[in-house]
Amino acid sequence: MHFHLTEEQIAIQEAVRGTLADNWPMARLHAFAESDADFDPPSWQALMALGLGGILLPDSGMGLLDAALASQIAGEAAAPGPLIGQMLAVHAVALSSNPDVAGFLDDLVEGATVATLALDGSDHVQSANAARFFLTGSRNGPLELVEAGAGVTITPMPSTDRSRPLASVTFDGAMTHQLFAAGDPFIARLFDAALILVAADALGGAQKCTDMSVDYAKTREQFGQPIGRFQGLKHQLAQMALEVEPAHAFVWYAAYAWDAQLPDAPRAAAMAKAHLADVYVRCTRAAVAAHGGIGYTWEFGLNYWFRRAIFDRAWLGSPAEHRARAAQMAGW
Amino acid sequence: MDLSYGDDAEAFRGEVKAFLNAAWQPGERRRDELKAYIAEFRTNATGHGYLYRSVPKRYGGSEQPVDVIRAQVIREEFQRARAPMEVGGNGMNMTVPTLLEKGTEEQKELFIRKTVEGEYIWGQGYSEPGAGSDLAAVRTKGELSADGSTWIINGQKIWTSQGMQSTHMFMLVRTEPNAAKHDGITYLLIDLNQPGITRRPIRQMTGEGGFCEFFFDNAQTPVSWQVGERGQGWYVSRTTLKHERASIGSADGLGNQFDKLVELARETGRIADPVVRHELARIEGFVMAHRYTSFRLFSCAAAGEDPGPVSLMMKLALTEIGHEMALLAQDLAGEALLREPAAAGTRGRGPEKWLDQIMGSLGNSIAGGASNIQRNIIAERGLGLPRDLAMQAER
Ligand SMILES: Cc1cc2nc3c(=O)[nH]c(=O)nc-3n(C[C@H](O)[C@H](O)[C@H](O)COP(=O)(O)OP(=O)(O)OC[C@H]3O[C@@H](n4cnc5c(N)ncnc54)[C@H](O)[C@@H]3O)c2cc1C
C-alpha cells in the first residue's frame, strides 16, 4: 500500500520546478504574453532536457501519474505548451502499429520536433506554428497524426490564456498518418489521459494561487498588521486550501487508476477534470480578491493563472459535459 | 502508487478470516444470550490480538505493535463478517488513550479494563454555558477538601453526548483561579452516580434526546482520580489520539451516504433529470477528493510520514460535503419532507427519513469544534498565518 508521493517523485517535481524558475521567470512570461510568439524554445528545451518528452513511453518505467506530476508543475509555473500534447503524441506514436510513424519517435521524445493536440476539432490549437505534428481525432473516430506543411493552414487568434496562445488550424489534403482506427480502445484511453493531464495543470495552478495569496497575506500590512491576521481573509484563505489540498489525491487517484487500467479509470478521469476545473476557477477568483488592487493589475501577473483557469475549464469539455458523461457511466 | 496491502497483509487477512469463520457464529442468539456471546467473542478476539491492540495486556488489551495496515485488514474483515469490533464511544476514543499516556498506574488499573469491557461509559465534560469554542474559559470550580484528599466540585457542564447513559465523566475544572486562563485548569475523572450530581436531558433539534446537562453541587472525586498535574488539565486534554487512528474507512461513511443520495434520486424518479445528475456528480467530486485523501493519510500513517496540513482539513471537508448533500436531499425528497419521519430504526420510513441527515449534518458543524474554529486552525496551524490578536493576548 502506497498512496502518497515517493521521494523520487517529489525530486522530479522539484527538478521541473527549478528548471521553470530558471527558464520561465515572470519577466519571460510577461515578454511572451506581449509578443506574437506561440512557442518558447528555451523553456521547452530545458523541460525536454529533463526527459519529460519520454515519460509516457511504454518502457519508461513511469506512467501517467508521473506525467500528471510534471503537468502539475507546468500549471503552477504557467508554462507555455504544448507539454501535454507532446507527452500524449509520444505515447500514441510509440504504441501505434503504423510503421510509417515509427521514425518520428526519437525526435518527439527529445523534443526536437513538437506535437500539439487538435482533438475534437482544430479551432483552438496551441503552439500551432511550432508544431511539426498535430494529433487529431475524436472519441468515436480514428486517431491520426497530421504533418505540418502543405495542406495545413494556421490562423492565429487573440487568446485569453496568454501563456498558451492558440490558432485555428484547417487541414486540406495534408499528410496524414492513421495511428489507431476508429473504435480502438486506445483512443478513449488517450482522451482520458488528456483529461487527467489538464486536471493536473489545474491543480498546479490552483495550488499556486493559494500559495501566492497566503504569502501575500503574511507580508502585506493594513491597519498596522499583516492582513493575514484578519479573520475574514484568514477564512477565505482556509477555504482555498480546503478546495485544493484534498484535490491532490483526487488527481493522483485518477492517474493511478488509468495506469493500472482499473474499471473506474474513465469515470475518475471525467470526474477529476470537472472537479479540478471548478477548483481552479474558484481559487484564481479568490486569489485576485485576496490581493486587492495589485491582484487586479496586468503587471502583477496573477491574471495569467486566472486566464489559464478559464482555458483549463473550457478545453476538452466543460465540467457539465464531463459530469453528464460520469452520470451515464455510473448508470444513473 | 499501489493500493494493494502486500503479501504480508494478505496472509494476515487469511488468518483473520479463518478466526472469524470459527469464532463468530451468532446464529439465532437473541438479547441476553447474544450479549453474553458478544462479550465472549470480544475476549476471544482480543486474545488473538485483533482488538484493543494499543492497550497493554494487563489492562485487558492485546498489546500489539502499531501497524495501521493490519488494523485496517482487521476492520475490513470484521465488517465483512458483521462481527463486533471494540466497544466504541468516548471511553476507547478518549479516556483510554489519555490514561495510557498521562494516567497513574492506579488509574490505569481502575479504569481501562472496565472501559474496554464496556462497563464504564464516559461522558466528555468540557463545554459549559459560558465555555464552548472558548473552552479554556471553563468556570466549574474544583477545591480541595480540608484534608487534601478530595476535589469538591461546583458548577455546570452542558451538551454532554450520551450523558444519560454515562457512568463516568472526564472533565475540565478550574482549580487555580489566580493562574492564567490556560494554566488554571485540572483534568479530573468522576463517578456520575453520586448525590452531588444532577443530570437533565436536553432535547436536540431532531426532537430526540442525545445530550444532557450536569449540575455539580459539592460533588466529590478523589485526588487520586486527577490526571496529570494540577493546573495542567488543558494540556492533558490536548493529548492526541495516536495508535492506529488512521483508517481507510474514515471516508466510507460519506461514500455510503452519497450512494443513498443517488438511491433517493432513483426512488423519487428524479435520476433522469439533467439538473439532478449534474448536482449529484458535482457533489461526488468532493466525496471522491475526500475519499482519496483518506487513502493518502492512511498511506502516510503506515509509512510514519507527516501528510502536512491536509490532515487538519478532514473534519471541515466532511462537514461541508454533508451540508451539500442535505441541500440536494431536501430538493429530491420534495413534499415527502412535509411529514415528520418516524423514529430512526422504525420500518417503512420513506424519503422523509432524510430529515435525520438534513439536521444531523448541522450537528457536525458545531460538535467537536465549530467550523469557524476549524477554519482558524487550518489558517493558523496549517497555513502559518498570524494568530488572532485577541487570542494571542490571553496566552
Ligand atoms: C451534537 C453535539 C454534541 C456535543 N457533544 C459534546 C460533548 O459530549 N461534550 C462536550 O463537552 N461538548 C459537546 N458539544 C458541545 C460543542 O463542543 C460546542 O457546542 C462547540 O464547541 C461550540 O461551542 P458553543 O456551543 O458554546 O458555541 P460558541 O462557541 O458560542 O459559537 C457560536 C458561533 O460563534 C462562532 N465562533 C466562536 N468563536 C469564534 C472565533 N474565535 N472565531 C470565529 N467564530 C467563532 C462559532 O463558529 C459558532 O458559529 C456538543 C455539541 C453538539 C452540537
Coordinates of C-alpha atoms in Angstrom, one line a residue, chain B residues 15-269:
Chain B
E15 CA -5.7 -15.7 9.5
V16 CA -8.3 -13.2 10.4
K17 CA -10.9 -14.7 8.1
A18 CA -10.2 -18.2 9.5
F19 CA -10.6 -16.9 13.0
L20 CA -13.9 -15.2 12.2
N21 CA -15.3 -18.3 10.5
A22 CA -14.6 -20.3 13.6
A23 CA -15.3 -17.8 16.3
W24 CA -18.2 -15.6 15.1
Q25 CA -21.3 -17.7 14.7
P26 CA -24.0 -15.8 16.5
G27 CA -26.7 -18.0 14.9
E28 CA -30.2 -17.4 16.4
R29 CA -29.0 -16.0 19.7
R30 CA -31.0 -13.0 20.9
R31 CA -30.9 -10.5 23.7
D32 CA -29.0 -11.6 26.8
E33 CA -27.7 -14.7 25.2
L34 CA -26.4 -12.6 22.3
K35 CA -24.9 -10.1 24.6
A36 CA -23.0 -12.7 26.5
Y37 CA -21.9 -14.3 23.2
I38 CA -20.6 -10.9 22.0
A39 CA -18.7 -10.3 25.3
E40 CA -17.1 -13.8 25.0
F41 CA -16.2 -13.2 21.3
R42 CA -14.5 -9.9 22.1
T43 CA -12.4 -11.5 24.8
N44 CA -11.5 -14.3 22.3
A45 CA -10.7 -11.8 19.5
T46 CA -8.6 -9.8 21.9
G47 CA -6.7 -12.9 22.9
H48 CA -5.8 -13.4 19.2
G49 CA -4.5 -9.8 19.0
Y50 CA -7.3 -8.4 16.9
L51 CA -9.0 -5.9 19.3
Y52 CA -7.7 -3.3 21.7
R53 CA -4.3 -3.5 20.1
S54 CA -3.0 -0.3 21.7
V55 CA -4.0 -1.4 25.2
P56 CA -1.5 -3.4 27.3
K57 CA -2.4 -7.0 28.2
R58 CA -2.5 -6.3 31.9
Y59 CA -5.4 -3.9 31.4
G60 CA -7.4 -6.2 29.2
G61 CA -5.9 -5.3 25.8
S62 CA -3.9 -7.3 23.3
E63 CA -0.8 -5.1 23.3
Q64 CA 0.2 -5.3 19.6
P65 CA 2.8 -3.3 17.9
V66 CA 1.4 -0.3 15.9
D67 CA 0.6 -1.5 12.4
V68 CA -2.0 0.5 10.5
I69 CA -2.2 -2.0 7.7
R70 CA -3.0 -4.9 10.0
A71 CA -5.5 -2.7 11.8
Q72 CA -7.2 -1.9 8.5
V73 CA -7.3 -5.6 7.5
I74 CA -8.9 -6.4 10.8
R75 CA -11.5 -3.7 10.3
E76 CA -12.3 -4.8 6.8
E77 CA -12.7 -8.5 7.7
F78 CA -14.7 -7.8 10.9
Q79 CA -17.0 -5.6 8.9
R80 CA -17.4 -8.1 6.2
A81 CA -18.3 -10.8 8.7
R82 CA -20.5 -8.3 10.6
A83 CA -18.6 -9.2 13.7
P84 CA -18.5 -6.7 16.6
M85 CA -15.4 -4.5 16.9
E86 CA -14.2 -2.7 20.0
V87 CA -16.7 -1.1 22.4
G88 CA -17.0 2.4 20.9
G89 CA -17.6 5.8 22.4
N90 CA -15.6 8.3 24.3
G91 CA -14.1 5.7 26.6
M92 CA -12.0 4.0 23.9
N93 CA -11.5 7.1 21.8
M94 CA -10.5 9.5 24.6
T95 CA -10.3 8.2 28.1
V96 CA -8.1 5.2 27.4
P97 CA -5.5 6.9 25.2
T98 CA -5.3 9.8 27.7
L99 CA -4.8 7.4 30.6
L100 CA -2.3 5.4 28.7
E101 CA -0.3 8.5 28.1
K102 CA -0.9 10.6 31.2
G103 CA -2.6 8.4 33.8
T104 CA -1.1 6.9 37.0
E105 CA -0.7 3.1 37.4
E106 CA -3.7 3.1 39.8
Q107 CA -5.9 5.0 37.3
K108 CA -5.0 2.6 34.5
E109 CA -5.8 -0.4 36.7
L110 CA -9.0 1.1 37.9
F111 CA -10.5 2.3 34.6
I112 CA -9.1 0.8 31.5
R113 CA -10.2 -2.8 31.8
K114 CA -13.8 -1.7 32.8
T115 CA -13.9 0.7 29.9
V116 CA -12.6 -1.9 27.5
E117 CA -15.3 -4.3 28.7
G118 CA -18.0 -1.7 28.3
E119 CA -18.9 -1.4 32.0
Y120 CA -17.8 2.2 32.3
I121 CA -19.3 4.6 29.9
W122 CA -17.7 8.0 29.7
G123 CA -19.2 11.5 29.1
Q124 CA -17.0 14.3 27.9
G125 CA -17.3 17.1 30.4
Y126 CA -15.8 20.0 28.5
S127 CA -18.4 22.5 27.4
E128 CA -20.2 24.9 29.8
P129 CA -22.8 27.5 29.2
G130 CA -20.0 30.1 29.1
A131 CA -17.3 28.0 27.6
G132 CA -17.8 26.5 24.1
S133 CA -15.4 27.4 21.4
D134 CA -13.5 29.3 24.1
L135 CA -13.1 26.1 26.0
A136 CA -10.3 27.4 28.3
A137 CA -12.9 29.7 29.8
V138 CA -14.4 26.9 31.9
R139 CA -15.6 28.1 35.3
T140 CA -16.7 24.9 37.0
K141 CA -14.8 25.1 40.2
G142 CA -12.7 22.5 42.0
E143 CA -11.5 23.0 45.5
L144 CA -9.5 20.6 47.7
S145 CA -11.2 19.3 50.9
A146 CA -9.6 20.3 54.2
D147 CA -7.6 17.1 54.4
G148 CA -6.4 17.4 50.8
S149 CA -7.8 14.0 49.8
T150 CA -10.8 15.0 47.7
W151 CA -11.8 17.5 45.0
I152 CA -15.1 19.3 45.8
I153 CA -16.7 20.4 42.5
N154 CA -19.3 23.1 41.9
G155 CA -20.7 24.3 38.6
Q156 CA -22.3 23.1 35.4
K157 CA -21.4 21.1 32.2
I158 CA -23.6 21.1 29.1
W159 CA -24.1 19.3 25.8
T160 CA -22.7 16.1 27.1
S161 CA -23.3 13.4 24.4
Q162 CA -24.6 10.1 25.8
G163 CA -24.8 11.9 29.1
M164 CA -27.9 10.0 30.3
Q165 CA -26.1 6.6 29.8
S166 CA -22.7 7.7 31.2
T167 CA -21.4 6.2 34.4
H168 CA -18.3 8.4 34.5
M169 CA -17.1 11.7 33.1
F170 CA -13.7 13.2 32.3
M171 CA -13.9 16.9 32.9
L172 CA -12.1 20.2 32.9
V173 CA -12.3 22.0 36.1
R174 CA -10.9 25.4 37.2
T175 CA -8.8 24.7 40.3
E176 CA -6.3 27.7 40.2
P177 CA -8.5 30.8 40.0
N178 CA -5.5 33.1 40.1
A179 CA -3.5 31.4 37.4
A180 CA -3.6 32.4 33.7
K181 CA -6.6 31.1 31.8
H182 CA -5.0 28.0 30.3
D183 CA -2.9 27.2 33.4
G184 CA -5.7 27.1 36.0
I185 CA -7.5 24.0 34.8
T186 CA -7.2 20.4 36.1
Y187 CA -8.4 17.3 34.3
L188 CA -10.5 15.1 36.6
L189 CA -12.3 11.8 36.4
I190 CA -15.5 11.5 38.3
D191 CA -18.2 8.9 39.1
L192 CA -21.5 10.4 37.9
N193 CA -23.7 8.4 40.3
Q194 CA -23.5 10.4 43.5
P195 CA -25.8 12.8 45.4
G196 CA -23.9 16.0 44.4
I197 CA -24.7 15.5 40.7
T198 CA -28.0 16.1 38.9
R199 CA -28.4 15.4 35.2
R200 CA -31.1 16.6 32.9
P201 CA -31.6 15.5 29.3
I202 CA -31.6 18.2 26.6
R203 CA -33.8 17.6 23.6
Q204 CA -32.0 18.2 20.3
M205 CA -33.4 19.9 17.3
T206 CA -34.2 16.5 15.9
G207 CA -36.7 16.2 18.7
E208 CA -34.8 13.4 20.4
G209 CA -32.6 13.3 23.4
G210 CA -28.9 12.8 22.8
F211 CA -27.1 15.1 25.1
C212 CA -27.7 16.5 28.5
E213 CA -26.5 18.9 31.2
F214 CA -25.0 18.2 34.5
F215 CA -25.2 20.3 37.7
F216 CA -22.4 19.8 40.3
D217 CA -23.3 20.8 43.8
N218 CA -20.4 19.8 46.1
A219 CA -19.8 16.7 44.0
Q220 CA -16.7 14.8 45.0
T221 CA -13.9 12.9 43.4
P222 CA -10.7 11.6 45.0
V223 CA -7.5 13.5 44.4
S224 CA -6.0 10.2 43.1
W225 CA -8.5 10.5 40.1
Q226 CA -6.8 13.7 38.9
V227 CA -5.0 13.0 35.6
G228 CA -1.7 14.9 35.2
E229 CA -0.6 17.8 37.4
R230 CA -2.8 20.3 39.0
G231 CA -3.3 23.2 36.6
Q232 CA -2.1 21.1 33.6
G233 CA -5.6 20.0 32.6
W234 CA -5.7 22.0 29.4
Y235 CA -2.6 20.2 28.1
V236 CA -3.8 16.8 29.3
S237 CA -7.0 17.3 27.2
R238 CA -4.9 18.0 24.1
T239 CA -3.3 14.5 24.3
T240 CA -3.5 13.5 20.7
L241 CA -5.2 10.3 19.8
K242 CA -2.4 8.2 18.3
H243 CA -2.5 4.5 17.9
E244 CA -3.7 3.3 14.6
R245 CA -6.2 6.1 14.3
A246 CA -5.8 6.4 10.5
S247 CA -8.2 4.3 8.7
I248 CA -9.3 4.0 5.1
G249 CA -12.8 3.6 6.4
S250 CA -12.8 7.1 7.8
A251 CA -14.3 8.3 4.5
D252 CA -16.5 5.3 3.8
G253 CA -19.4 6.7 5.8
L254 CA -19.5 9.7 3.5
G255 CA -19.4 7.4 0.4
N256 CA -22.2 5.3 1.8
Q257 CA -24.3 8.3 2.4
F258 CA -23.7 9.5 -1.1
D259 CA -24.8 6.2 -2.5
K260 CA -28.0 6.6 -0.5
L261 CA -28.5 10.0 -2.0
V262 CA -28.3 8.5 -5.5
E263 CA -30.8 5.9 -4.3
L264 CA -33.1 8.7 -3.2
A265 CA -32.9 10.3 -6.6
R266 CA -33.9 7.0 -8.1
E267 CA -36.8 6.4 -5.6
T268 CA -38.2 9.8 -6.2
G269 CA -38.0 9.4 -10.0

